[in-house]
PDB file of C-alpha atoms in Angstrom:
ATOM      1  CA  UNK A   1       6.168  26.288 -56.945  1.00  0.00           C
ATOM      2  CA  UNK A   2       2.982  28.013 -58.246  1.00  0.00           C
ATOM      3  CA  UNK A   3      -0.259  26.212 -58.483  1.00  0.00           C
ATOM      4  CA  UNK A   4       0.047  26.229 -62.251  1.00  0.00           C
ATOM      5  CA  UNK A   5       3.311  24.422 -61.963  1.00  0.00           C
ATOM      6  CA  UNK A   6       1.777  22.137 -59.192  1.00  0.00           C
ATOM      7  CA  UNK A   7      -0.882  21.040 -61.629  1.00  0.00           C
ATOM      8  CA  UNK A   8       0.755  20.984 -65.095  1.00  0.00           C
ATOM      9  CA  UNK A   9       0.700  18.136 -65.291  1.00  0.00           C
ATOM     10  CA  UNK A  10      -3.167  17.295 -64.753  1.00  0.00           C
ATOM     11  CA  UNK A  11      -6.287  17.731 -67.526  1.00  0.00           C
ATOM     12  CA  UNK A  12      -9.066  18.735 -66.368  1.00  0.00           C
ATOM     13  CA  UNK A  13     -12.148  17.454 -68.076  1.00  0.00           C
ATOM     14  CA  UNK A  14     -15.741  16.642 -68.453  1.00  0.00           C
ATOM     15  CA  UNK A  15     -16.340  13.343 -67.372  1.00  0.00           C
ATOM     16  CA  UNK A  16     -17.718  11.127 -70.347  1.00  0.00           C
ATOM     17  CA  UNK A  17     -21.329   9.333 -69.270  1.00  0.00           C
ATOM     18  CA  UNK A  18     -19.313   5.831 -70.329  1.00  0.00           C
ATOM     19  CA  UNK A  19     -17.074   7.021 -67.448  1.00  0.00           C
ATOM     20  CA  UNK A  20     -20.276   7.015 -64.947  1.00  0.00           C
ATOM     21  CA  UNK A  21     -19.157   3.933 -63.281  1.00  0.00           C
ATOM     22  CA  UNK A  22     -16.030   5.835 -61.576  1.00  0.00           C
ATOM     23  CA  UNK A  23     -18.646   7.698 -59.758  1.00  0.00           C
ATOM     24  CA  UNK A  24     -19.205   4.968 -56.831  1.00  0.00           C
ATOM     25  CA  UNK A  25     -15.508   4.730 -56.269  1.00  0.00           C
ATOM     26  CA  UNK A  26     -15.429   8.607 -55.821  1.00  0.00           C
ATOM     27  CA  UNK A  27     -17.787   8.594 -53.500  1.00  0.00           C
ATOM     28  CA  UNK A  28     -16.447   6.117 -51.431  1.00  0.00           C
ATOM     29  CA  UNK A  29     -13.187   8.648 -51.939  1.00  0.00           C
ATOM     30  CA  UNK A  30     -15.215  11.174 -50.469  1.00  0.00           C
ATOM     31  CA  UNK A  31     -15.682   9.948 -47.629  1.00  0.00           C
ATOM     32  CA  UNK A  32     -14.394  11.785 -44.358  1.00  0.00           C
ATOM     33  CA  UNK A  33     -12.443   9.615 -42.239  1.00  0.00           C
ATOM     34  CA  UNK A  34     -10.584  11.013 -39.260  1.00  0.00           C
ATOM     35  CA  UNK A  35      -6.831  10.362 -39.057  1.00  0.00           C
ATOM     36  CA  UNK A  36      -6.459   7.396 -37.311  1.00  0.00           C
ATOM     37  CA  UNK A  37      -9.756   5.964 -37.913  1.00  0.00           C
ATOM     38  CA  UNK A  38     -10.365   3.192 -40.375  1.00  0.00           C
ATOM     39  CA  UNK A  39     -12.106   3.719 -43.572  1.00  0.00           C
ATOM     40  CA  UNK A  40     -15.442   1.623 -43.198  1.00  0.00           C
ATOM     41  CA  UNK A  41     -15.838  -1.037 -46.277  1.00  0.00           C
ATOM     42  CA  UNK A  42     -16.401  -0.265 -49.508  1.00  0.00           C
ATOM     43  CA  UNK A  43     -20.021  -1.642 -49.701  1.00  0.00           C
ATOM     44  CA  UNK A  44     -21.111   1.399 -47.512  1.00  0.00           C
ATOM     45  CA  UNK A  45     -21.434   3.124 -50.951  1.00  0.00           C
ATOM     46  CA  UNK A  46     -24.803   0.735 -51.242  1.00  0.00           C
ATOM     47  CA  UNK A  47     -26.088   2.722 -48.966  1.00  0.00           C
ATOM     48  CA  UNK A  48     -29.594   4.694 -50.123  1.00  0.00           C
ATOM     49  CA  UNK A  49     -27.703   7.619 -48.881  1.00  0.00           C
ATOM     50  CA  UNK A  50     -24.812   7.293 -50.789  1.00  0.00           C
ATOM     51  CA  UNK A  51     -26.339   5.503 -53.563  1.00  0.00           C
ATOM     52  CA  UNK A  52     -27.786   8.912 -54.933  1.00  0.00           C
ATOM     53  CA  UNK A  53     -24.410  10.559 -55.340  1.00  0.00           C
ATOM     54  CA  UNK A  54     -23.784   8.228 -58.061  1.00  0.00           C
ATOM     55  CA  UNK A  55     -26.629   5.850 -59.038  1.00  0.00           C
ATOM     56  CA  UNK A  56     -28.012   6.936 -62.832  1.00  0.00           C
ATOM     57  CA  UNK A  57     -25.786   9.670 -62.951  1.00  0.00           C
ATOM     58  CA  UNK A  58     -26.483  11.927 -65.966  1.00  0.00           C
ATOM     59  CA  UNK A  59     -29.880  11.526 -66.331  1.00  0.00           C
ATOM     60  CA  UNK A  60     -31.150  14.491 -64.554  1.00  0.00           C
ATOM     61  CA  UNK A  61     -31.345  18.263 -64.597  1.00  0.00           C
ATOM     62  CA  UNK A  62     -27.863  19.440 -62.171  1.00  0.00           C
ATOM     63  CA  UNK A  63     -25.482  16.390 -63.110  1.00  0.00           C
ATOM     64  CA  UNK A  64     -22.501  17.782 -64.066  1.00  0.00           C
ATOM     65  CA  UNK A  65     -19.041  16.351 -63.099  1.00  0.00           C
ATOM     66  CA  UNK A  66     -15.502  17.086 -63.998  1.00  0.00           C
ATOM     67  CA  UNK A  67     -12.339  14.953 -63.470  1.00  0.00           C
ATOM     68  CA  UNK A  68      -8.592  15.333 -63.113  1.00  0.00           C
ATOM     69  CA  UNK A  69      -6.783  12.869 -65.375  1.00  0.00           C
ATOM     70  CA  UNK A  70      -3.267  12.399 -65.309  1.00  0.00           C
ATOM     71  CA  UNK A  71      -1.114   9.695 -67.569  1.00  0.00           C
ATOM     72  CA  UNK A  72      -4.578   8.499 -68.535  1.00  0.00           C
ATOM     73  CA  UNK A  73      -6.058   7.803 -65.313  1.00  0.00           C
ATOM     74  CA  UNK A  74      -8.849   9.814 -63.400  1.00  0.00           C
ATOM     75  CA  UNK A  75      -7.517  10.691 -59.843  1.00  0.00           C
ATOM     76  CA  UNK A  76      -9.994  13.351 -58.904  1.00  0.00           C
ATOM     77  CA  UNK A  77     -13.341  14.044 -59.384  1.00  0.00           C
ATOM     78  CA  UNK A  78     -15.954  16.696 -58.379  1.00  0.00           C
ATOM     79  CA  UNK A  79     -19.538  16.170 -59.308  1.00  0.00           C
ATOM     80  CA  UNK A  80     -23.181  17.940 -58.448  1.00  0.00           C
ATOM     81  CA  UNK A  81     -26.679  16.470 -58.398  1.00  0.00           C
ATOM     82  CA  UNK A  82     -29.807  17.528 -57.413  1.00  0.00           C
ATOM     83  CA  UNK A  83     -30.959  15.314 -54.557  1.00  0.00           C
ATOM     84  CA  UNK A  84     -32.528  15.104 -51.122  1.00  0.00           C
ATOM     85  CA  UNK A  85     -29.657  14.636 -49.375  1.00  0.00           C
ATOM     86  CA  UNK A  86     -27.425  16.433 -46.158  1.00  0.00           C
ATOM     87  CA  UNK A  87     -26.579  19.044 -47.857  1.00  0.00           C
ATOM     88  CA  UNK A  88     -30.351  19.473 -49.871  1.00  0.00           C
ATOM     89  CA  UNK A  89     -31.529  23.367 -50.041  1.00  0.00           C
ATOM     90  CA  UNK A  90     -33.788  23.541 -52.718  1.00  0.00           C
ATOM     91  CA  UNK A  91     -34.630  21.608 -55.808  1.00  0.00           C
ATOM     92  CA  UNK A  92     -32.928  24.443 -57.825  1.00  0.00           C
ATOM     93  CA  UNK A  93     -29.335  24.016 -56.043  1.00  0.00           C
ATOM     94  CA  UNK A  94     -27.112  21.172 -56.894  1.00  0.00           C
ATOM     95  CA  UNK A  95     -25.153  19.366 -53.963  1.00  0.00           C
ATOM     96  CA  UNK A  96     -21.785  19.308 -54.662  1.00  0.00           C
ATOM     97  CA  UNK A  97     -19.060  15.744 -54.009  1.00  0.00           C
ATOM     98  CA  UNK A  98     -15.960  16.231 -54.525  1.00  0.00           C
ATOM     99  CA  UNK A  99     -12.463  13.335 -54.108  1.00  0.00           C
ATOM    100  CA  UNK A 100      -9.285  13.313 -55.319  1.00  0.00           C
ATOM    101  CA  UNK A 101      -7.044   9.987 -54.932  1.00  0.00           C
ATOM    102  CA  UNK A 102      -4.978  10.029 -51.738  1.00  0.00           C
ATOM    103  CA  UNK A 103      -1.481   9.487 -54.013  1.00  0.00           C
ATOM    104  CA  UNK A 104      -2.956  12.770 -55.485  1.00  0.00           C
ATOM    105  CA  UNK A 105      -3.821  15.278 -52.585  1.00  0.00           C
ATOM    106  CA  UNK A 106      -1.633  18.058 -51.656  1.00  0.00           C
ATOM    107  CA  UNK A 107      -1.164  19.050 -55.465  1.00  0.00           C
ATOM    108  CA  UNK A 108      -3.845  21.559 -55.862  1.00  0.00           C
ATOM    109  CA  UNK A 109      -6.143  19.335 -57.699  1.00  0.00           C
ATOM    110  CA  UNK A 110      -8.717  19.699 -55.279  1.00  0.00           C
ATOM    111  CA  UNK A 111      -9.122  23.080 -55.847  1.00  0.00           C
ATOM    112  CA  UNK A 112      -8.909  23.451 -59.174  1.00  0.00           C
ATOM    113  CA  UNK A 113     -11.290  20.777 -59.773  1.00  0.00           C
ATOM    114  CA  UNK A 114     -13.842  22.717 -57.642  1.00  0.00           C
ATOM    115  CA  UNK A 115     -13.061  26.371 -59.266  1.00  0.00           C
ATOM    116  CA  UNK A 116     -13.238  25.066 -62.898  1.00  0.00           C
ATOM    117  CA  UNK A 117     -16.779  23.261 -61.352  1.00  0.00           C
ATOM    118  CA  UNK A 118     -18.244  26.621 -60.009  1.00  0.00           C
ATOM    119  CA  UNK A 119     -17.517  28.195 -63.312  1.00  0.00           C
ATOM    120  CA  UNK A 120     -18.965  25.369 -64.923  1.00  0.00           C
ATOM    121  CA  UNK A 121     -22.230  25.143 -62.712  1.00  0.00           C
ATOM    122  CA  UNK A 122     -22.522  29.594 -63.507  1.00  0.00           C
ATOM    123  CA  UNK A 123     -22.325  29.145 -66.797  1.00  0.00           C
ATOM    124  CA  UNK A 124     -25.240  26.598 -66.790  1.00  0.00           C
ATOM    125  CA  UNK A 125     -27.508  29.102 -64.909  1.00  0.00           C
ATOM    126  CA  UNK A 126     -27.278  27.639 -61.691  1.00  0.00           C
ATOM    127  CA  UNK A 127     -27.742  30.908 -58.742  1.00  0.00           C
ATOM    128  CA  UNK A 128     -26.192  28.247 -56.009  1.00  0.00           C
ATOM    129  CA  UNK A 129     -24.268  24.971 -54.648  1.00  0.00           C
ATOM    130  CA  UNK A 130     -24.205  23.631 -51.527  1.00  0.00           C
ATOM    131  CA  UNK A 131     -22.306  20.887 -49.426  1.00  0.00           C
ATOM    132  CA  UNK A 132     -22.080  19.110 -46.680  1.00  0.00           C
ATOM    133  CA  UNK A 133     -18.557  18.762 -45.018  1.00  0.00           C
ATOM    134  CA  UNK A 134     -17.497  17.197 -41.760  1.00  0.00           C
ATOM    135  CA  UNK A 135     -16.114  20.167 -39.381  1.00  0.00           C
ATOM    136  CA  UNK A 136     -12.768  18.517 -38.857  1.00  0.00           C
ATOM    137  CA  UNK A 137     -12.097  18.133 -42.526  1.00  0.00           C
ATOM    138  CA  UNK A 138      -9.101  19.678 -43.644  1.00  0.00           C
ATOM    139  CA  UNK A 139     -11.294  20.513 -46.887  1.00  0.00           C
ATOM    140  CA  UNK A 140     -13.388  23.303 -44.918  1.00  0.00           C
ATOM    141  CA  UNK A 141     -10.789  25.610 -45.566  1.00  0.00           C
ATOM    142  CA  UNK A 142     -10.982  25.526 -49.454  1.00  0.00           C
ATOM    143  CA  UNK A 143     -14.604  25.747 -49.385  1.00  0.00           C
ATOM    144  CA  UNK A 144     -14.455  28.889 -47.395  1.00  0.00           C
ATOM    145  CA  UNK A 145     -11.323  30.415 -49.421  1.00  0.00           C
ATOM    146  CA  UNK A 146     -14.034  29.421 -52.689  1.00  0.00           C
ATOM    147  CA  UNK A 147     -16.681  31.700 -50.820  1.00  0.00           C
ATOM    148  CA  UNK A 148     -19.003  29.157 -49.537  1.00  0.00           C
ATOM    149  CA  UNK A 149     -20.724  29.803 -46.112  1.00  0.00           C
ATOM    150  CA  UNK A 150     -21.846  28.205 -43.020  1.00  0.00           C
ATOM    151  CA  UNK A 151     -25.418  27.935 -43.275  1.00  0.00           C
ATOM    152  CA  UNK A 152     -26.260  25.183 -41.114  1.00  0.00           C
ATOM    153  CA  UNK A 153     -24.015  23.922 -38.605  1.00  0.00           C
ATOM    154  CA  UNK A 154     -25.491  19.827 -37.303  1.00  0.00           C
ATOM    155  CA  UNK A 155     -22.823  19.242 -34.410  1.00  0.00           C
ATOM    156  CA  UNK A 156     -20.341  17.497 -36.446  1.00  0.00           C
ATOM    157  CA  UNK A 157     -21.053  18.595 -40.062  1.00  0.00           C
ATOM    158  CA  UNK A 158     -22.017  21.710 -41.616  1.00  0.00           C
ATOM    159  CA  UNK A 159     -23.931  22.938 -44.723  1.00  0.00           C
ATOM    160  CA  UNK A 160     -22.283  25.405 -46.927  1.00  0.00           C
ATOM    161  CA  UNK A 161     -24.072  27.405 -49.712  1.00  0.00           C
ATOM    162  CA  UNK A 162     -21.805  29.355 -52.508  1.00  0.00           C
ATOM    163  CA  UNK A 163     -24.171  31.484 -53.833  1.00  0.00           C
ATOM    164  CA  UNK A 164     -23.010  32.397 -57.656  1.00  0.00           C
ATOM    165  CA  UNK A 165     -25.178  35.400 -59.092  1.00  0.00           C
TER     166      UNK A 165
END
């Protein structure tokens, strides 16, 4: 099956600022969790350090987010910001989040969300993106195959830059 077949039957889209909201439950969706661990509770997304993923999303200079929809319901999400956080470089490079619903992995979304996003984020005149990702993530491997590099490795997570001039 090709990845065009594995996806057919997915839109992706520009998230709509009434949409906004969907933002907190992504991030909680983004969340690295080792196999066999258990997710920690929802209201960890209250955190300060997770609360600027999401909270007043739109309203600054580097928020740009795209979502997968399928039978009218959004089941993957990637979304950049300027912030201070893990993965912070410069005030000039967006951090990037990215989740796709668990009944929804495996299909390719993932990766098309974050391709159409780095198009997206060069056509806005952005020279960079970087994330943070936990080393055992199974995700790693997309970022590199998307050209992002290592440029900080912190023991358990890394910071990866895709530089796109």
């Amino acid at each position: 099956m090709s990845g065009s077949e594995k996806m057919s039957n997915f839109v992706i889209r520009k998230l709509d600022i009434s949409e906004a909201s969907l933002l907190k439950e992504f991030t909680y969706l983004a969340i690295y969790v080792p196999q066999g661990v258990k997710m920690p509770p929802k209201s960890i997304v209250e955190l300060p350090e997770l609360k600027v993923y999401y909270q007043n999303f739109g309203s600054e200079n580097g928020d740009i987010c795209l979502v997968a929809e399928t039978d009218n319901k959004i089941v993957g999400a990637v979304w950049t910001r300027i912030v201070n956080d893990f993965a912070h470089i410069d005030d000039n490079t967006p951090s990037l989040a990215i989740a796709v619903a668990k009944e929804s992995r495996g299909k390719g979304m993932g990766t098309r969300l974050l391709n159409d996003m780095l198009t997206v984020l060069k056509v806005e005149g952005f020279l960079s993106v970087s994330l943070s990702v936990q080393k055992e993530n199974y995700a790693v491997k997309m970022y590199e195959k998307a050209g992002f590099d290592v440029v900080q490795n912190n023991g358990e997570e890394l910071v990866m830059l895709k530089k796109l001039k």
